[in-house]
XYZ file of C-alpha atoms in Angstrom:
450
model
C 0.000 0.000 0.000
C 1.405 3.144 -0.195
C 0.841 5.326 3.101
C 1.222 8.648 4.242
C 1.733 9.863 7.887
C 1.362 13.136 8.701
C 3.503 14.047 11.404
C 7.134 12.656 12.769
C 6.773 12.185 16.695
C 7.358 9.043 18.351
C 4.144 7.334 16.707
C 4.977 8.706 12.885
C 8.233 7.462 13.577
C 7.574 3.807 14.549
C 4.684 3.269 12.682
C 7.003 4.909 9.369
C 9.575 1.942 9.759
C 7.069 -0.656 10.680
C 5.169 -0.150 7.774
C 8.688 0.311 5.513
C 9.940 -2.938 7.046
C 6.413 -4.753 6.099
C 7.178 -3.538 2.469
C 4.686 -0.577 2.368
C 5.800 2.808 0.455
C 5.556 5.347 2.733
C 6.000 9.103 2.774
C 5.948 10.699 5.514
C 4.906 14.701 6.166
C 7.039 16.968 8.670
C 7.550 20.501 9.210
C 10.067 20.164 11.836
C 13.850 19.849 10.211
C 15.461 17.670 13.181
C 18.439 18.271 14.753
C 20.936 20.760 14.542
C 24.055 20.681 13.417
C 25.380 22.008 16.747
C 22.864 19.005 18.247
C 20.310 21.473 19.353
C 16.964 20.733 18.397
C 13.974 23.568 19.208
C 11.150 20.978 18.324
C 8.480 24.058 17.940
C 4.876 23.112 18.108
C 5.484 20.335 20.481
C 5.878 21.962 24.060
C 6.195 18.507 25.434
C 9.307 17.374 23.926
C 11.196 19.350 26.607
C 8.977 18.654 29.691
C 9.691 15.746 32.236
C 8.786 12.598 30.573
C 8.703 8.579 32.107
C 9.356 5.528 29.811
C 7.250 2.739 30.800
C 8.789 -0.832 30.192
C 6.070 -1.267 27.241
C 7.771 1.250 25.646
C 11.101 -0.899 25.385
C 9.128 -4.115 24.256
C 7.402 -2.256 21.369
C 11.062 -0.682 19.973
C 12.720 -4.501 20.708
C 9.369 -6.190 18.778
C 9.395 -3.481 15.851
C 12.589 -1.353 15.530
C 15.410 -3.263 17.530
C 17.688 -0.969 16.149
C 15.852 2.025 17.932
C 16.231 0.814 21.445
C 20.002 -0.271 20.609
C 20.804 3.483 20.104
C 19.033 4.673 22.712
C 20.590 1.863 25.186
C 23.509 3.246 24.111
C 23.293 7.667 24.019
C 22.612 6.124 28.072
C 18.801 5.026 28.416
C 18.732 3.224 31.794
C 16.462 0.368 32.416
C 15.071 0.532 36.130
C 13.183 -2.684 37.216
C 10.988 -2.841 40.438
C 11.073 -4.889 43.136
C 7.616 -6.941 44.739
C 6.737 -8.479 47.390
C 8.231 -12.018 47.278
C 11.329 -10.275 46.228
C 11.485 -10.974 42.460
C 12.719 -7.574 40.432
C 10.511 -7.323 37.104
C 11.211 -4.776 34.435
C 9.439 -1.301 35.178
C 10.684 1.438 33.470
C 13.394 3.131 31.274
C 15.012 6.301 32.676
C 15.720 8.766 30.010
C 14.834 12.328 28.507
C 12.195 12.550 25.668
C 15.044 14.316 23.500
C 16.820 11.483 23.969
C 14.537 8.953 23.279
C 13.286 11.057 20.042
C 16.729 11.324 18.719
C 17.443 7.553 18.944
C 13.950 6.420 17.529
C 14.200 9.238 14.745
C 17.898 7.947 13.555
C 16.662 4.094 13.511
C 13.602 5.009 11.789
C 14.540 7.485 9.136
C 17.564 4.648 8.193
C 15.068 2.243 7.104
C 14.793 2.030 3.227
C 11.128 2.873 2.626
C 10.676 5.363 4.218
C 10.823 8.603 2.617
C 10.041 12.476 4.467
C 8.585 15.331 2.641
C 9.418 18.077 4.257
C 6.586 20.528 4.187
C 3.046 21.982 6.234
C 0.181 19.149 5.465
C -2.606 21.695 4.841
C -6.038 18.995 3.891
C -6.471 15.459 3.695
C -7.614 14.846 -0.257
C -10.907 13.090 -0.160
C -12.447 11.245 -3.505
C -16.159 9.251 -2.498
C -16.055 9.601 0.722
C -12.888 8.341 1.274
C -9.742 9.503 2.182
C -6.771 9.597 -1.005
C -3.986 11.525 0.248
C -2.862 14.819 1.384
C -1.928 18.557 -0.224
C 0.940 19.534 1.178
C 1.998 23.003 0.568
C -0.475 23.256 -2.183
C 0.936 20.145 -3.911
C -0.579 16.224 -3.430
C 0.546 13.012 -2.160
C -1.443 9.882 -3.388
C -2.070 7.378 -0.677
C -4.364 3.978 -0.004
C -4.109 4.946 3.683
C -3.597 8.449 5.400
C -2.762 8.198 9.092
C -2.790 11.448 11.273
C 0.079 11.246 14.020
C 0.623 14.685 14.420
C -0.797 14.817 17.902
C -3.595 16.733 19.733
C -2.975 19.852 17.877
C -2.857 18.777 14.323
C -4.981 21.079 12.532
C -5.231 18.927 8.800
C -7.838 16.605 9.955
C -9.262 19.026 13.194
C -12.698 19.727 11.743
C -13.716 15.556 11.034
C -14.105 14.671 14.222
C -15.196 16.669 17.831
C -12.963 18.294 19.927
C -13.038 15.494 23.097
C -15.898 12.735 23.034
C -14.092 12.243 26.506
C -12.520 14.198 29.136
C -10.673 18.267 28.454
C -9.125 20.741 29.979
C -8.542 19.364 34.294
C -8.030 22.350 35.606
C -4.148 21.066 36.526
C -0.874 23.240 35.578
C 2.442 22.355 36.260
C 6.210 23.732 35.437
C 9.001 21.996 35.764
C 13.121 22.135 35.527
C 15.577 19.747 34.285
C 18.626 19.272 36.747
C 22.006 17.517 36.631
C 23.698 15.520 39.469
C 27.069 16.651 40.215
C 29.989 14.084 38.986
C 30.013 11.420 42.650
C 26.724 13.590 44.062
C 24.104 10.726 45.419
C 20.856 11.202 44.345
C 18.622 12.471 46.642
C 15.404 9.990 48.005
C 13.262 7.985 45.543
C 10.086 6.496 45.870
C 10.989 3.943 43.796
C 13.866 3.689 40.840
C 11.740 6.288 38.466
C 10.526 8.818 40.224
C 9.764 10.724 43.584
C 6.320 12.452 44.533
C 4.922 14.448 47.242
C 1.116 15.444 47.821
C 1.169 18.585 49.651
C -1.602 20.535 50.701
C -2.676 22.020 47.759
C -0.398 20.948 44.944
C 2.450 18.208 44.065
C 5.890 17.670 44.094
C 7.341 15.208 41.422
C 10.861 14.443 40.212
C 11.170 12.134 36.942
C 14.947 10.310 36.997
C 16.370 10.880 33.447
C 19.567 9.164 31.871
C 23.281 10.024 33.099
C 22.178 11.616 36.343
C 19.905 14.129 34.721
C 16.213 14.861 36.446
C 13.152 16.847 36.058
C 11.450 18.955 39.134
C 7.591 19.420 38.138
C 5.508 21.564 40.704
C 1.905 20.734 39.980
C -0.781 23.040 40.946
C -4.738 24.328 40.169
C -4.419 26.051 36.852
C -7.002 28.719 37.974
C -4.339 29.634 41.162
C -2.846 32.833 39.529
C -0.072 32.786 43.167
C 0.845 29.505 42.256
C 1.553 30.271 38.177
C 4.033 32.457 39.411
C 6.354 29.481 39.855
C 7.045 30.178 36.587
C 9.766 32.839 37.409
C 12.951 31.245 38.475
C 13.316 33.217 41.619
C 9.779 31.638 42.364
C 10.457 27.837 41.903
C 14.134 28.158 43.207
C 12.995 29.342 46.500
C 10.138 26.466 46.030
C 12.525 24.024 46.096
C 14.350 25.234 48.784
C 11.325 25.072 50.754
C 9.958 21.781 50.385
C 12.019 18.646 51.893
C 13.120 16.558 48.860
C 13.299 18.804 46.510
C 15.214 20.919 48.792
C 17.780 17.896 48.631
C 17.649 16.955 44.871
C 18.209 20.948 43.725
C 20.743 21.511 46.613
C 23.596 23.488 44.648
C 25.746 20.669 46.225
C 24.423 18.083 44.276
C 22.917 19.338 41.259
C 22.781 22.257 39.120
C 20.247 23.380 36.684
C 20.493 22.698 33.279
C 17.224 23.927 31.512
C 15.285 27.506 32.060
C 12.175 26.872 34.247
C 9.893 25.592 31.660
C 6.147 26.313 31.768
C 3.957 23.690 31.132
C 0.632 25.287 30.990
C -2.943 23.939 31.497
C -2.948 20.311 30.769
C -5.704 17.855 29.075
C -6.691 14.602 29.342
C -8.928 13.935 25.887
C -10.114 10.744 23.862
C -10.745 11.188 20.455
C -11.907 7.939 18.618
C -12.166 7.328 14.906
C -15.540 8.583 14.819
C -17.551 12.064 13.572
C -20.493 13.161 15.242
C -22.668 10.912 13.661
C -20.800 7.954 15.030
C -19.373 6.450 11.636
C -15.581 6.789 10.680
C -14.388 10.546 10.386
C -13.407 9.475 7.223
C -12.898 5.762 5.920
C -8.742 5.148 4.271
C -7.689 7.651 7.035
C -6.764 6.007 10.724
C -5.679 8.712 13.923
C -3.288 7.656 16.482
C -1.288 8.755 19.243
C -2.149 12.177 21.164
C -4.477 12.974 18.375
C -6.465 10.088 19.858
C -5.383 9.626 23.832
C -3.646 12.947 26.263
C -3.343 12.044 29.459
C -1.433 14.053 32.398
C 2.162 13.617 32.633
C 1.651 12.632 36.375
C 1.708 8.956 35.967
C 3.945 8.697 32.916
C 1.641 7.177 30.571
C 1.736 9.294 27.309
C 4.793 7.788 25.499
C 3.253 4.350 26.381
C -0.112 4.720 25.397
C 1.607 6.431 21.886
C 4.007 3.673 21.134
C 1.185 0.524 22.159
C -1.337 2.163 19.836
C 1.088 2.226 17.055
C 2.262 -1.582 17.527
C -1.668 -1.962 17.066
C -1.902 -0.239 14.395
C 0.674 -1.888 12.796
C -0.918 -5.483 13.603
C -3.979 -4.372 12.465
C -2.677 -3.798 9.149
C -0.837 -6.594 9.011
C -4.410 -8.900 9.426
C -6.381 -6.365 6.989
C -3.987 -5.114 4.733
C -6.041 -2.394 1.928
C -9.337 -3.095 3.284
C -8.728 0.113 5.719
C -12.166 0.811 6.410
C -11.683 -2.063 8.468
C -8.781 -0.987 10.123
C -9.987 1.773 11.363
C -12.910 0.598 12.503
C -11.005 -2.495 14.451
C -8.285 0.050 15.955
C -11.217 2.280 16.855
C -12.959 -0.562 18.583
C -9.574 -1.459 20.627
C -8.461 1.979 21.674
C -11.876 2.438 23.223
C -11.166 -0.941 25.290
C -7.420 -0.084 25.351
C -6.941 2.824 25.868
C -10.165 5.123 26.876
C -9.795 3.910 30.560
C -6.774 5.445 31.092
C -7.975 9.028 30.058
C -11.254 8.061 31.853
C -8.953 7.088 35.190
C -7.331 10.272 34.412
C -10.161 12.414 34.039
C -11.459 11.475 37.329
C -8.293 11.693 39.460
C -7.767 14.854 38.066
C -10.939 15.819 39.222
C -10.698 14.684 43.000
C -7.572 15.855 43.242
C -8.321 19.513 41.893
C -11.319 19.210 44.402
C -9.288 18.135 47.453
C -6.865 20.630 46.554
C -9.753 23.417 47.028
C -10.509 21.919 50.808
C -13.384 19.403 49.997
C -13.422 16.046 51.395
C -13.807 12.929 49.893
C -16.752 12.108 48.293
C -17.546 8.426 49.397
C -21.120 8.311 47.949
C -18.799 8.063 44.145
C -16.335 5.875 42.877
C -13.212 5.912 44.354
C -10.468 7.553 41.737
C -7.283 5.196 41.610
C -5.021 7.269 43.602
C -6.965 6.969 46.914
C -7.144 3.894 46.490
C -3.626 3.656 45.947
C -2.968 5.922 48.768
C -5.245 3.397 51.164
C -2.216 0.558 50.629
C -0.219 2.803 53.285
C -2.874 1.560 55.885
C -4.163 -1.444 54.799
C -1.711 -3.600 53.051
C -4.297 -5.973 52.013
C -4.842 -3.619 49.105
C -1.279 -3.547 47.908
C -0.980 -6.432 45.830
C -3.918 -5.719 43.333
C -2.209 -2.322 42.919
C 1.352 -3.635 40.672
C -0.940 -4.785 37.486
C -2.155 -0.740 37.158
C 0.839 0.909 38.677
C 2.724 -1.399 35.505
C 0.030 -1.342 33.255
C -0.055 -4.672 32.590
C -3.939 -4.449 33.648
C -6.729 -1.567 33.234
C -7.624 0.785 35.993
C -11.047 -1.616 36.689
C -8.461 -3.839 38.158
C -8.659 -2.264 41.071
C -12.362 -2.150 41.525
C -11.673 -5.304 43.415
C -10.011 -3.653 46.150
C -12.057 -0.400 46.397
C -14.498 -1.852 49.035
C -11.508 -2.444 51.271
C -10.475 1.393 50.331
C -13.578 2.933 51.139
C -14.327 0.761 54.446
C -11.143 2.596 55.575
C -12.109 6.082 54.325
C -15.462 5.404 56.280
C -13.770 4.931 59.682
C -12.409 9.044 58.735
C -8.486 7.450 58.234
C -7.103 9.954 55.230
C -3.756 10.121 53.547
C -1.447 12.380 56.043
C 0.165 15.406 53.348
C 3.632 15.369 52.743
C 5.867 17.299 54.666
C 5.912 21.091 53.339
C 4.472 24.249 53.038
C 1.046 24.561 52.786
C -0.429 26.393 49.581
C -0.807 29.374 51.750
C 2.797 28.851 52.901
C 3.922 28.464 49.684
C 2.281 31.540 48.439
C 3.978 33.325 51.262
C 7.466 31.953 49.813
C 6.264 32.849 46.046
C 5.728 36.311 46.771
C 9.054 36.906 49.095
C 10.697 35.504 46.266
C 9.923 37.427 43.740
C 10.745 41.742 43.297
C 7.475 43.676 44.617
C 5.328 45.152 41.858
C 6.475 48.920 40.947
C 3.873 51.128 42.838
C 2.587 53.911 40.196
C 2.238 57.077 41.021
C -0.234 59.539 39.640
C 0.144 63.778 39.825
């Protein structure tokens, strides 16, 4: 068949060699150039590609099962593999510490060496429709025949925006974050960990998260409510400096001792959590010969790590899904539509409503018992009753949905009933914080009028 992708992120990228490999002619459509010569790389129109990221262990077994050559170079610019120990005292493969750049770079030199694959460099304007069907794309005023158009050019890809709504699930969660990447000193010990990947605080009011990255490198997010107009000023680097200084871990990961700053303070702005199936709004395929995929179908918070993963797993999909139907892509589409709702909807569903409660509990309210429990509480419930912990590593891995733990949520809320709730992690207060925010940062100029 021959294909065309629009867009070269991670899910462009793998799907782009998978479907070269399988013997496919592809072409694939991207504005951005790549890397520098000097080995800088801006990546404009993707604000994420600089923000803290975590590499689940699915994210390894998809580059091993479709481009081995991918995870070999990024096993080698320093990619760590973490694994994580349970109960009976078996380690089993968790995660793989490493910045997105890094990752990017590796998959984008494995993939763009595969014969096949070709890159038109250009602005994909429309997707070219003949019948009702989809036959390729104008870029730059020119077109590109194809049997099978996928869109991976994430949540804000504007070519295929008006054939489908803006969420059937989920939107904006009323969460904001920054963050900063850091660099251990040569010999500085790390500071504590939570568990090989990453460290995270619920304060009153807003989280504290650090993200491990390859060769002693680290991210610092501060998460807060995106309406809290205090709390954006974190933004300033006087602002999330003396935040750091404030709060105990981060206070020992950012000590000038043991790390120093490598990045600006990087705002990360309100964040989404949105499902898009294949679908327009009268429930039939957008438009039949072209397939979505990646953040143009599933965003989730960065809190958990899951965006990469859900990316990279829809893409193997994809790929399998052509594989069994080949040019019958009405088909596919409809199949990978039916699978990402199963597959992947309940994480932006879990999302959605974790987001919520915590936005909620943030603002003082309690916990609403007469509701479903979202997964964190119940999560946070395994510091009292141990009983709950072992249905918890299939989620936390995602080697099984969030309804896993529906099992255990009777045992969560029984304990919420008796009035036991999660003690906050040592620091300031919101209030307190605000109080450090403001002596941080240089008073407004007064103005004075004659």
């Amino acid at each position: 068949m021959r294909v065309a992708i629009i867009g070269l992120g991670p899910a462009g990228l793998l799907l782009g060699a998978g479907l070269a490999r399988r013997g496919h002619q592809v072409v694939a459509v991207e504005r951005d150039p790549g890397p520098a010569a000097d080995g800088s790389w801006p990546r404009r129109g993707v604000m994420q590609f600089h923000h803290a990221h975590a590499f689940r262990h699915q994210v390894a077994q998809v580059l091993e099962q479709e481009l081995p050559e991918a995870l070999s170079l990024w096993l080698a610019d320093g990619a760590e593999p973490v694994q994580r120990p349970l109960p009976d005292g078996r380690q089993v493969p968790m995660a793989v510490r490493s910045r997105r750049a890094t990752f990017e770079r590796a998959l984008r030199a494995a993939a763009l060496d595969q014969p096949g694959l070709q890159v038109h460099r250009g602005h994909a304007e429309a997707v070219i429709r003949h019948h009702g069907r989809a036959i390729g794309v104008r870029v730059d005023g020119s077109e590109l025949a194809a049997d099978l158009v996928i869109d991976a050019s994430g949540r804000a890809g504007r070519a295929t925006r008006s054939l489908r709504p803006a969420a059937s699930s989920g939107g904006p969660c009323g969460i904001a974050y920054v963050d900063r990447q850091y660099q251990l000193h040569p010999g500085a010990d790390p500071g504590p960990l939570a568990n090989p990947l990453a460290w995270q605080a619920d304060l009153d009011g807003y989280q504290a998260i650090i993200f491990m990255h390859e060769h002693g490198t680290f991210s610092v997010l501060l998460v807060r409510p995106a309406a809290d107009p205090v709390l954006a000023q974190l933004r300033h680097e006087a602002a999330f400096t003396a935040a750091c200084r404030a709060i105990p871990g981060l206070a020992d990961w950012t000590d000038p001792g043991r790390s120093r700053p490598i990045t600006p303070v990087l705002p990360g702005g309100p964040l989404l959590n949105a499902y898009r199936g294949q679908t327009g709004p009268d429930g039939q395929l957008a438009l039949p010969g072209l397939v979505f995929v990646g953040d143009a179908v599933a965003t989730t918070t960065p809190t958990f790590g899951r965006g990469v993963t859900t990316t990279l797993l829809q893409a193997q999909q994809l790929l399998q899904l052509i594989d069994e139907h080949g040019p019958d892509t009405a088909t596919v589409g409809e199949s990978f539509d039916t699978w990402c709702a199963e597959q992947i909807k309940p994480w932006v569903d879990d999302h959605v409503h974790m987001d919520e409660s915590t936005r909620c509990r943030w603002a003082g309210q309690d916990i609403d018992l007469d509701q479903p429990l979202p997964s964190d509480l119940i999560l946070a419930a395994a510091q009292a009753d141990p009983s709950i912990l072992g249905a918890t590593f299939g989620y936390l891995g995602m080697t099984a949905l969030p309804a896993s733990l529906r099992a255990v949520e009777p045992r969560a809320r029984a304990l919420y009933a008796t009035g036991w709730r999660p003690a906050p992690a040592p620091g300031p207060t919101r209030d307190e914080l605000a109080d450090i925010i403001q002596m941080a940062l240089p008073a407004a100029p007064v103005l004075v009028t004659v």
